[in-house]
Amino acid sequence: MPNTTLTTGKQRGRRSWAEPWKVKVVEPLKVTTREQRERAIAEAGYNTFLLRSEDVYIDLLTDSGTNAMSDYQWAGMMLGDEAYAGSRNFYNLEAAVQKYYGYKYLVPSHQGRGAEHIISRVLIKPGDYIPGNMYFTTTRMHQEMAGGTFVDVIIDEAHDSQSLHPFKGNVDLQKLEDLIKRVGAEKIPYVSVAATVNMAGGQPISMQNMRDVRALCNRHGVHIILDATRAAENAWFIKIHEEGYAGKSVANILRELCSYTDGCTMSGKKDALVNIGGWLALNDYDLYEEARNLVVVFEGLHTYGGMAGRDMEAMARGIEESVQDDHMRARIGQVEYLGELLVEWGVPIVVPIGGHAIFLDARRFYPDMPQDHFPAQTLAAELYVDSGIRAMERGVVSAGRDPKTGQHRYPKLELVRLTIPRRVYTQAHMDVTAEAVEAVYQRRAEARGLKMIYEPKYLRFFQARFEPL
Ligand code: F0G
């Protein structure tokens, strides 16, 4: 049995945190039986993306679009100006992005990948290389569809689930410089820097590293495009772990971080505390003009980009709330709480604990299972059957196939992500989750692995189907 005595902050030698909000509306959850869950996961082809949400008890599939909005945001929804052009809410959103992220020009998009599509089309030519601090699925897909090749230039520690480096999201400057020397700066339209790095376990990049990347890029005339999806969370880690930042606010740190980049793509569905929305922001007028022109083709007019006026208002207000230190302390504190329980109980997870999720190390759950039997996919299915908790595979299925060779890409990290939606679940839900994971870990010897029986061409993890071996 897990040792459940060490749950309060006081017993860990520090004061407990609590959420800086109280609950106003509740959404009932359905509790299912093990038999019902066995049937549901088989019908879903052992892919948690294909489960019906009503069959899920605690939904940790993603922190994307799953946020609980505040009363202030909901009040803003009533102030939606649904004009086709020039909505008042667009100008409020533009002002919020300029104030908190510091970029000059805003191109709204329906979500992050809409912005990734536009920037990839604007900047990438066939044959180009796009270095980045580890890939993200949709980001790399758009870079490849524009004719580019993604090159991983993250530090080696990021690929090691046990390295305790505090900034595992850092760019390896040597790897970046070597690439520039090898292919030439003119073949590198921009460096794609994510903060925090989702696929590495929600790991942050340090301010110093960002400054160094800027200096290197300046020497070679290369742009930097930030994936700002969880950059406010990254700012919190800089505040806690980087010298000189303890006394600065998340808002100030975020602005400084962005100031070293030429623009950003954003999935507002994460940091910005909304259910839908995103943007592309740029400082260069000519690039902005081209992006603004393209957005009309793919997303919608440049003053809504696929969002309703009310969505833009909710996001403008969400940005303001997302950079409050109290909010961030509770948000990351909850993730840490779950992670610390699992560490205490000896369950293998990625350390240090990241910003938006706990990543279970499926390789160490199932050391004898070959990667071709999809250990992380197996673990996510096992966890659902045990408890009704829905997690997500982040291993060989997510990595997809190499477009040139057609072979599986075998990532070093074979992970299952327990992603924590913002302001949605309580500490009791975290306790239930930790106990369910521990139970699956105890029964790890029984897991048999899976066989893929249907594989879509693009972003296969969303829709692939499996069968037990
Ligand atoms: N960049 C990062 C780092 C992301 O995590 C995501 C989405 C995107 C870009 C794309 O944004 O979904 O709004 O189009 N991540 C989700 C996740 C899907 O579950 O991690 P989007």
PDB file of C-alpha atoms in Angstrom, residues 58-230:
ATOM      1  CA  ILE A  58     -10.850  12.136 -14.365  1.00  0.00           C
ATOM      2  CA  ASP A  59      -9.805  13.499 -17.733  1.00  0.00           C
ATOM      3  CA  LEU A  60      -6.051  14.092 -17.884  1.00  0.00           C
ATOM      4  CA  LEU A  61      -5.800  13.654 -21.654  1.00  0.00           C
ATOM      5  CA  THR A  62      -4.702  17.233 -22.128  1.00  0.00           C
ATOM      6  CA  ASP A  63      -4.537  20.709 -20.639  1.00  0.00           C
ATOM      7  CA  SER A  64      -5.588  22.048 -24.036  1.00  0.00           C
ATOM      8  CA  GLY A  65      -8.938  23.783 -24.130  1.00  0.00           C
ATOM      9  CA  THR A  66      -9.924  22.067 -20.902  1.00  0.00           C
ATOM     10  CA  ASN A  67      -9.453  25.095 -18.646  1.00  0.00           C
ATOM     11  CA  ALA A  68     -12.168  26.362 -16.288  1.00  0.00           C
ATOM     12  CA  MET A  69     -12.889  30.003 -17.040  1.00  0.00           C
ATOM     13  CA  SER A  70     -13.389  32.603 -14.334  1.00  0.00           C
ATOM     14  CA  ASP A  71     -16.567  34.623 -13.730  1.00  0.00           C
ATOM     15  CA  TYR A  72     -14.670  37.588 -15.194  1.00  0.00           C
ATOM     16  CA  GLN A  73     -14.073  35.647 -18.412  1.00  0.00           C
ATOM     17  CA  TRP A  74     -17.684  34.424 -18.561  1.00  0.00           C
ATOM     18  CA  ALA A  75     -18.886  37.976 -18.057  1.00  0.00           C
ATOM     19  CA  GLY A  76     -16.650  38.945 -20.980  1.00  0.00           C
ATOM     20  CA  MET A  77     -18.358  36.296 -23.135  1.00  0.00           C
ATOM     21  CA  MET A  78     -21.572  38.346 -22.877  1.00  0.00           C
ATOM     22  CA  LEU A  79     -19.712  41.315 -24.274  1.00  0.00           C
ATOM     23  CA  GLY A  80     -18.869  39.523 -27.518  1.00  0.00           C
ATOM     24  CA  ASP A  81     -19.005  41.889 -30.468  1.00  0.00           C
ATOM     25  CA  GLU A  82     -19.859  39.494 -33.289  1.00  0.00           C
ATOM     26  CA  ALA A  83     -19.248  41.929 -36.120  1.00  0.00           C
ATOM     27  CA  TYR A  84     -17.543  40.245 -39.079  1.00  0.00           C
ATOM     28  CA  ALA A  85     -14.900  42.962 -39.182  1.00  0.00           C
ATOM     29  CA  GLY A  86     -13.257  45.148 -36.563  1.00  0.00           C
ATOM     30  CA  SER A  87     -14.780  43.509 -33.469  1.00  0.00           C
ATOM     31  CA  ARG A  88     -14.112  45.437 -30.269  1.00  0.00           C
ATOM     32  CA  ASN A  89     -12.913  42.176 -28.707  1.00  0.00           C
ATOM     33  CA  PHE A  90     -10.148  41.869 -31.308  1.00  0.00           C
ATOM     34  CA  TYR A  91      -8.732  45.196 -30.171  1.00  0.00           C
ATOM     35  CA  ASN A  92      -8.926  44.094 -26.536  1.00  0.00           C
ATOM     36  CA  LEU A  93      -7.048  40.908 -27.422  1.00  0.00           C
ATOM     37  CA  GLU A  94      -4.469  42.829 -29.412  1.00  0.00           C
ATOM     38  CA  ALA A  95      -3.915  45.157 -26.461  1.00  0.00           C
ATOM     39  CA  ALA A  96      -3.511  42.201 -24.053  1.00  0.00           C
ATOM     40  CA  VAL A  97      -0.945  40.484 -26.294  1.00  0.00           C
ATOM     41  CA  GLN A  98       0.981  43.738 -26.745  1.00  0.00           C
ATOM     42  CA  LYS A  99       0.932  44.433 -23.012  1.00  0.00           C
ATOM     43  CA  TYR A 100       1.817  40.986 -21.649  1.00  0.00           C
ATOM     44  CA  TYR A 101       3.785  39.384 -24.509  1.00  0.00           C
ATOM     45  CA  GLY A 102       5.198  42.608 -25.936  1.00  0.00           C
ATOM     46  CA  TYR A 103       4.894  41.909 -29.681  1.00  0.00           C
ATOM     47  CA  LYS A 104       3.785  44.644 -32.051  1.00  0.00           C
ATOM     48  CA  TYR A 105       1.414  42.898 -34.440  1.00  0.00           C
ATOM     49  CA  LEU A 106      -1.291  40.295 -33.820  1.00  0.00           C
ATOM     50  CA  VAL A 107      -2.796  37.813 -36.260  1.00  0.00           C
ATOM     51  CA  PRO A 108      -5.558  35.822 -34.538  1.00  0.00           C
ATOM     52  CA  SER A 109      -6.051  32.117 -35.324  1.00  0.00           C
ATOM     53  CA  HIS A 110      -8.577  29.493 -34.279  1.00  0.00           C
ATOM     54  CA  GLN A 111      -5.882  27.669 -32.231  1.00  0.00           C
ATOM     55  CA  GLY A 112      -2.136  27.106 -32.123  1.00  0.00           C
ATOM     56  CA  ARG A 113      -1.756  24.974 -35.225  1.00  0.00           C
ATOM     57  CA  GLY A 114      -3.558  27.623 -37.289  1.00  0.00           C
ATOM     58  CA  ALA A 115      -0.787  30.055 -36.368  1.00  0.00           C
ATOM     59  CA  GLU A 116       1.875  27.371 -37.008  1.00  0.00           C
ATOM     60  CA  HIS A 117       0.457  26.790 -40.470  1.00  0.00           C
ATOM     61  CA  ILE A 118       0.617  30.492 -41.333  1.00  0.00           C
ATOM     62  CA  ILE A 119       4.149  31.129 -40.037  1.00  0.00           C
ATOM     63  CA  SER A 120       5.454  27.951 -41.724  1.00  0.00           C
ATOM     64  CA  ARG A 121       4.023  29.092 -45.066  1.00  0.00           C
ATOM     65  CA  VAL A 122       5.383  32.611 -44.639  1.00  0.00           C
ATOM     66  CA  LEU A 123       8.928  31.702 -43.641  1.00  0.00           C
ATOM     67  CA  ILE A 124       9.838  28.186 -44.835  1.00  0.00           C
ATOM     68  CA  LYS A 125      10.999  27.345 -48.356  1.00  0.00           C
ATOM     69  CA  PRO A 126      11.386  23.742 -49.582  1.00  0.00           C
ATOM     70  CA  GLY A 127      14.831  22.454 -48.552  1.00  0.00           C
ATOM     71  CA  ASP A 128      15.047  24.633 -45.429  1.00  0.00           C
ATOM     72  CA  TYR A 129      15.989  23.389 -41.951  1.00  0.00           C
ATOM     73  CA  ILE A 130      14.182  24.409 -38.781  1.00  0.00           C
ATOM     74  CA  PRO A 131      16.139  23.763 -35.598  1.00  0.00           C
ATOM     75  CA  GLY A 132      14.102  23.498 -32.412  1.00  0.00           C
ATOM     76  CA  ASN A 133      14.300  22.508 -28.753  1.00  0.00           C
ATOM     77  CA  MET A 134      12.569  19.168 -29.341  1.00  0.00           C
ATOM     78  CA  TYR A 135       9.696  18.704 -31.747  1.00  0.00           C
ATOM     79  CA  PHE A 136       6.021  19.198 -31.079  1.00  0.00           C
ATOM     80  CA  THR A 137       3.653  17.114 -33.195  1.00  0.00           C
ATOM     81  CA  THR A 138       1.629  19.806 -34.984  1.00  0.00           C
ATOM     82  CA  THR A 139       4.499  22.309 -35.147  1.00  0.00           C
ATOM     83  CA  ARG A 140       6.828  19.853 -36.915  1.00  0.00           C
ATOM     84  CA  MET A 141       4.026  18.630 -39.188  1.00  0.00           C
ATOM     85  CA  HIS A 142       3.465  22.172 -40.507  1.00  0.00           C
ATOM     86  CA  GLN A 143       7.213  22.718 -40.917  1.00  0.00           C
ATOM     87  CA  GLU A 144       7.444  19.500 -42.932  1.00  0.00           C
ATOM     88  CA  MET A 145       4.350  20.276 -45.005  1.00  0.00           C
ATOM     89  CA  ALA A 146       5.976  23.590 -45.963  1.00  0.00           C
ATOM     90  CA  GLY A 147       9.001  21.630 -47.259  1.00  0.00           C
ATOM     91  CA  GLY A 148      11.260  22.053 -44.225  1.00  0.00           C
ATOM     92  CA  THR A 149      13.189  19.534 -42.143  1.00  0.00           C
ATOM     93  CA  PHE A 150      13.055  19.790 -38.370  1.00  0.00           C
ATOM     94  CA  VAL A 151      16.369  19.356 -36.526  1.00  0.00           C
ATOM     95  CA  ASP A 152      16.413  18.687 -32.781  1.00  0.00           C
ATOM     96  CA  VAL A 153      18.911  20.982 -31.028  1.00  0.00           C
ATOM     97  CA  ILE A 154      17.777  20.559 -27.429  1.00  0.00           C
ATOM     98  CA  ILE A 155      20.380  19.660 -24.777  1.00  0.00           C
ATOM     99  CA  ASP A 156      20.990  15.912 -24.334  1.00  0.00           C
ATOM    100  CA  GLU A 157      19.629  16.004 -20.775  1.00  0.00           C
ATOM    101  CA  ALA A 158      16.142  16.607 -22.194  1.00  0.00           C
ATOM    102  CA  HIS A 159      16.115  13.081 -23.635  1.00  0.00           C
ATOM    103  CA  ASP A 160      17.010  11.553 -20.280  1.00  0.00           C
ATOM    104  CA  SER A 161      13.972  11.128 -18.042  1.00  0.00           C
ATOM    105  CA  GLN A 162      16.157  11.083 -14.910  1.00  0.00           C
ATOM    106  CA  SER A 163      18.472  14.054 -15.478  1.00  0.00           C
ATOM    107  CA  LEU A 164      17.788  16.672 -12.812  1.00  0.00           C
ATOM    108  CA  HIS A 165      18.886  19.625 -14.961  1.00  0.00           C
ATOM    109  CA  PRO A 166      16.561  22.490 -13.907  1.00  0.00           C
ATOM    110  CA  PHE A 167      16.245  23.822 -17.485  1.00  0.00           C
ATOM    111  CA  LYS A 168      15.943  20.738 -19.647  1.00  0.00           C
ATOM    112  CA  GLY A 169      14.254  22.872 -22.301  1.00  0.00           C
ATOM    113  CA  ASN A 170      17.527  24.667 -23.103  1.00  0.00           C
ATOM    114  CA  VAL A 171      18.873  24.820 -26.632  1.00  0.00           C
ATOM    115  CA  ASP A 172      22.308  23.211 -27.094  1.00  0.00           C
ATOM    116  CA  LEU A 173      24.180  26.160 -28.600  1.00  0.00           C
ATOM    117  CA  GLN A 174      26.868  23.893 -30.044  1.00  0.00           C
ATOM    118  CA  LYS A 175      24.283  21.760 -31.866  1.00  0.00           C
ATOM    119  CA  LEU A 176      22.671  24.925 -33.227  1.00  0.00           C
ATOM    120  CA  GLU A 177      25.954  26.410 -34.345  1.00  0.00           C
ATOM    121  CA  ASP A 178      27.026  23.117 -35.961  1.00  0.00           C
ATOM    122  CA  LEU A 179      23.791  23.046 -37.963  1.00  0.00           C
ATOM    123  CA  ILE A 180      24.274  26.638 -39.106  1.00  0.00           C
ATOM    124  CA  LYS A 181      27.828  25.751 -40.228  1.00  0.00           C
ATOM    125  CA  ARG A 182      26.690  22.562 -41.948  1.00  0.00           C
ATOM    126  CA  VAL A 183      23.730  23.867 -43.978  1.00  0.00           C
ATOM    127  CA  GLY A 184      24.324  27.652 -43.975  1.00  0.00           C
ATOM    128  CA  ALA A 185      22.277  30.343 -42.263  1.00  0.00           C
ATOM    129  CA  GLU A 186      20.367  31.096 -45.468  1.00  0.00           C
ATOM    130  CA  LYS A 187      18.760  27.637 -45.219  1.00  0.00           C
ATOM    131  CA  ILE A 188      17.521  28.323 -41.678  1.00  0.00           C
ATOM    132  CA  PRO A 189      14.514  30.654 -41.735  1.00  0.00           C
ATOM    133  CA  TYR A 190      14.133  30.603 -37.971  1.00  0.00           C
ATOM    134  CA  VAL A 191      14.865  28.720 -34.779  1.00  0.00           C
ATOM    135  CA  SER A 192      11.702  27.240 -33.303  1.00  0.00           C
ATOM    136  CA  VAL A 193      11.976  27.698 -29.530  1.00  0.00           C
ATOM    137  CA  ALA A 194       9.323  26.276 -27.244  1.00  0.00           C
ATOM    138  CA  ALA A 195       8.782  27.425 -23.673  1.00  0.00           C
ATOM    139  CA  THR A 196       8.060  25.145 -21.856  1.00  0.00           C
ATOM    140  CA  VAL A 197       8.937  22.007 -23.852  1.00  0.00           C
ATOM    141  CA  ASN A 198       5.873  19.777 -23.915  1.00  0.00           C
ATOM    142  CA  MET A 199       7.441  16.574 -25.270  1.00  0.00           C
ATOM    143  CA  ALA A 200      10.381  16.737 -22.844  1.00  0.00           C
ATOM    144  CA  GLY A 201       7.955  16.710 -19.923  1.00  0.00           C
ATOM    145  CA  GLY A 202       6.884  20.348 -19.645  1.00  0.00           C
ATOM    146  CA  GLN A 203      10.495  21.397 -19.060  1.00  0.00           C
ATOM    147  CA  PRO A 204      11.480  25.093 -19.075  1.00  0.00           C
ATOM    148  CA  ILE A 205      14.161  27.023 -20.939  1.00  0.00           C
ATOM    149  CA  SER A 206      16.236  29.486 -18.920  1.00  0.00           C
ATOM    150  CA  MET A 207      16.391  33.212 -19.600  1.00  0.00           C
ATOM    151  CA  GLN A 208      20.153  32.971 -19.985  1.00  0.00           C
ATOM    152  CA  ASN A 209      19.816  30.300 -22.655  1.00  0.00           C
ATOM    153  CA  MET A 210      17.218  32.377 -24.504  1.00  0.00           C
ATOM    154  CA  ARG A 211      19.590  35.350 -24.416  1.00  0.00           C
ATOM    155  CA  ASP A 212      22.423  33.178 -25.743  1.00  0.00           C
ATOM    156  CA  VAL A 213      20.266  31.826 -28.562  1.00  0.00           C
ATOM    157  CA  ARG A 214      19.378  35.415 -29.460  1.00  0.00           C
ATOM    158  CA  ALA A 215      23.038  36.423 -29.581  1.00  0.00           C
ATOM    159  CA  LEU A 216      23.926  33.432 -31.769  1.00  0.00           C
ATOM    160  CA  CYS A 217      20.999  34.099 -34.120  1.00  0.00           C
ATOM    161  CA  ASN A 218      21.931  37.777 -34.361  1.00  0.00           C
ATOM    162  CA  ARG A 219      25.418  36.801 -35.502  1.00  0.00           C
ATOM    163  CA  HIS A 220      23.949  34.729 -38.327  1.00  0.00           C
ATOM    164  CA  GLY A 221      20.856  36.759 -39.180  1.00  0.00           C
ATOM    165  CA  VAL A 222      18.402  34.007 -38.186  1.00  0.00           C
ATOM    166  CA  HIS A 223      14.927  34.708 -36.740  1.00  0.00           C
ATOM    167  CA  ILE A 224      13.554  33.151 -33.560  1.00  0.00           C
ATOM    168  CA  ILE A 225       9.906  32.145 -33.373  1.00  0.00           C
ATOM    169  CA  LEU A 226       8.730  31.257 -29.890  1.00  0.00           C
ATOM    170  CA  ASP A 227       6.080  28.649 -29.229  1.00  0.00           C
ATOM    171  CA  ALA A 228       4.499  30.645 -26.396  1.00  0.00           C
ATOM    172  CA  THR A 229       1.804  28.074 -25.658  1.00  0.00           C
ATOM    173  CA  ARG A 230       3.052  27.548 -22.082  1.00  0.00           C
TER     174      ARG A 230
END
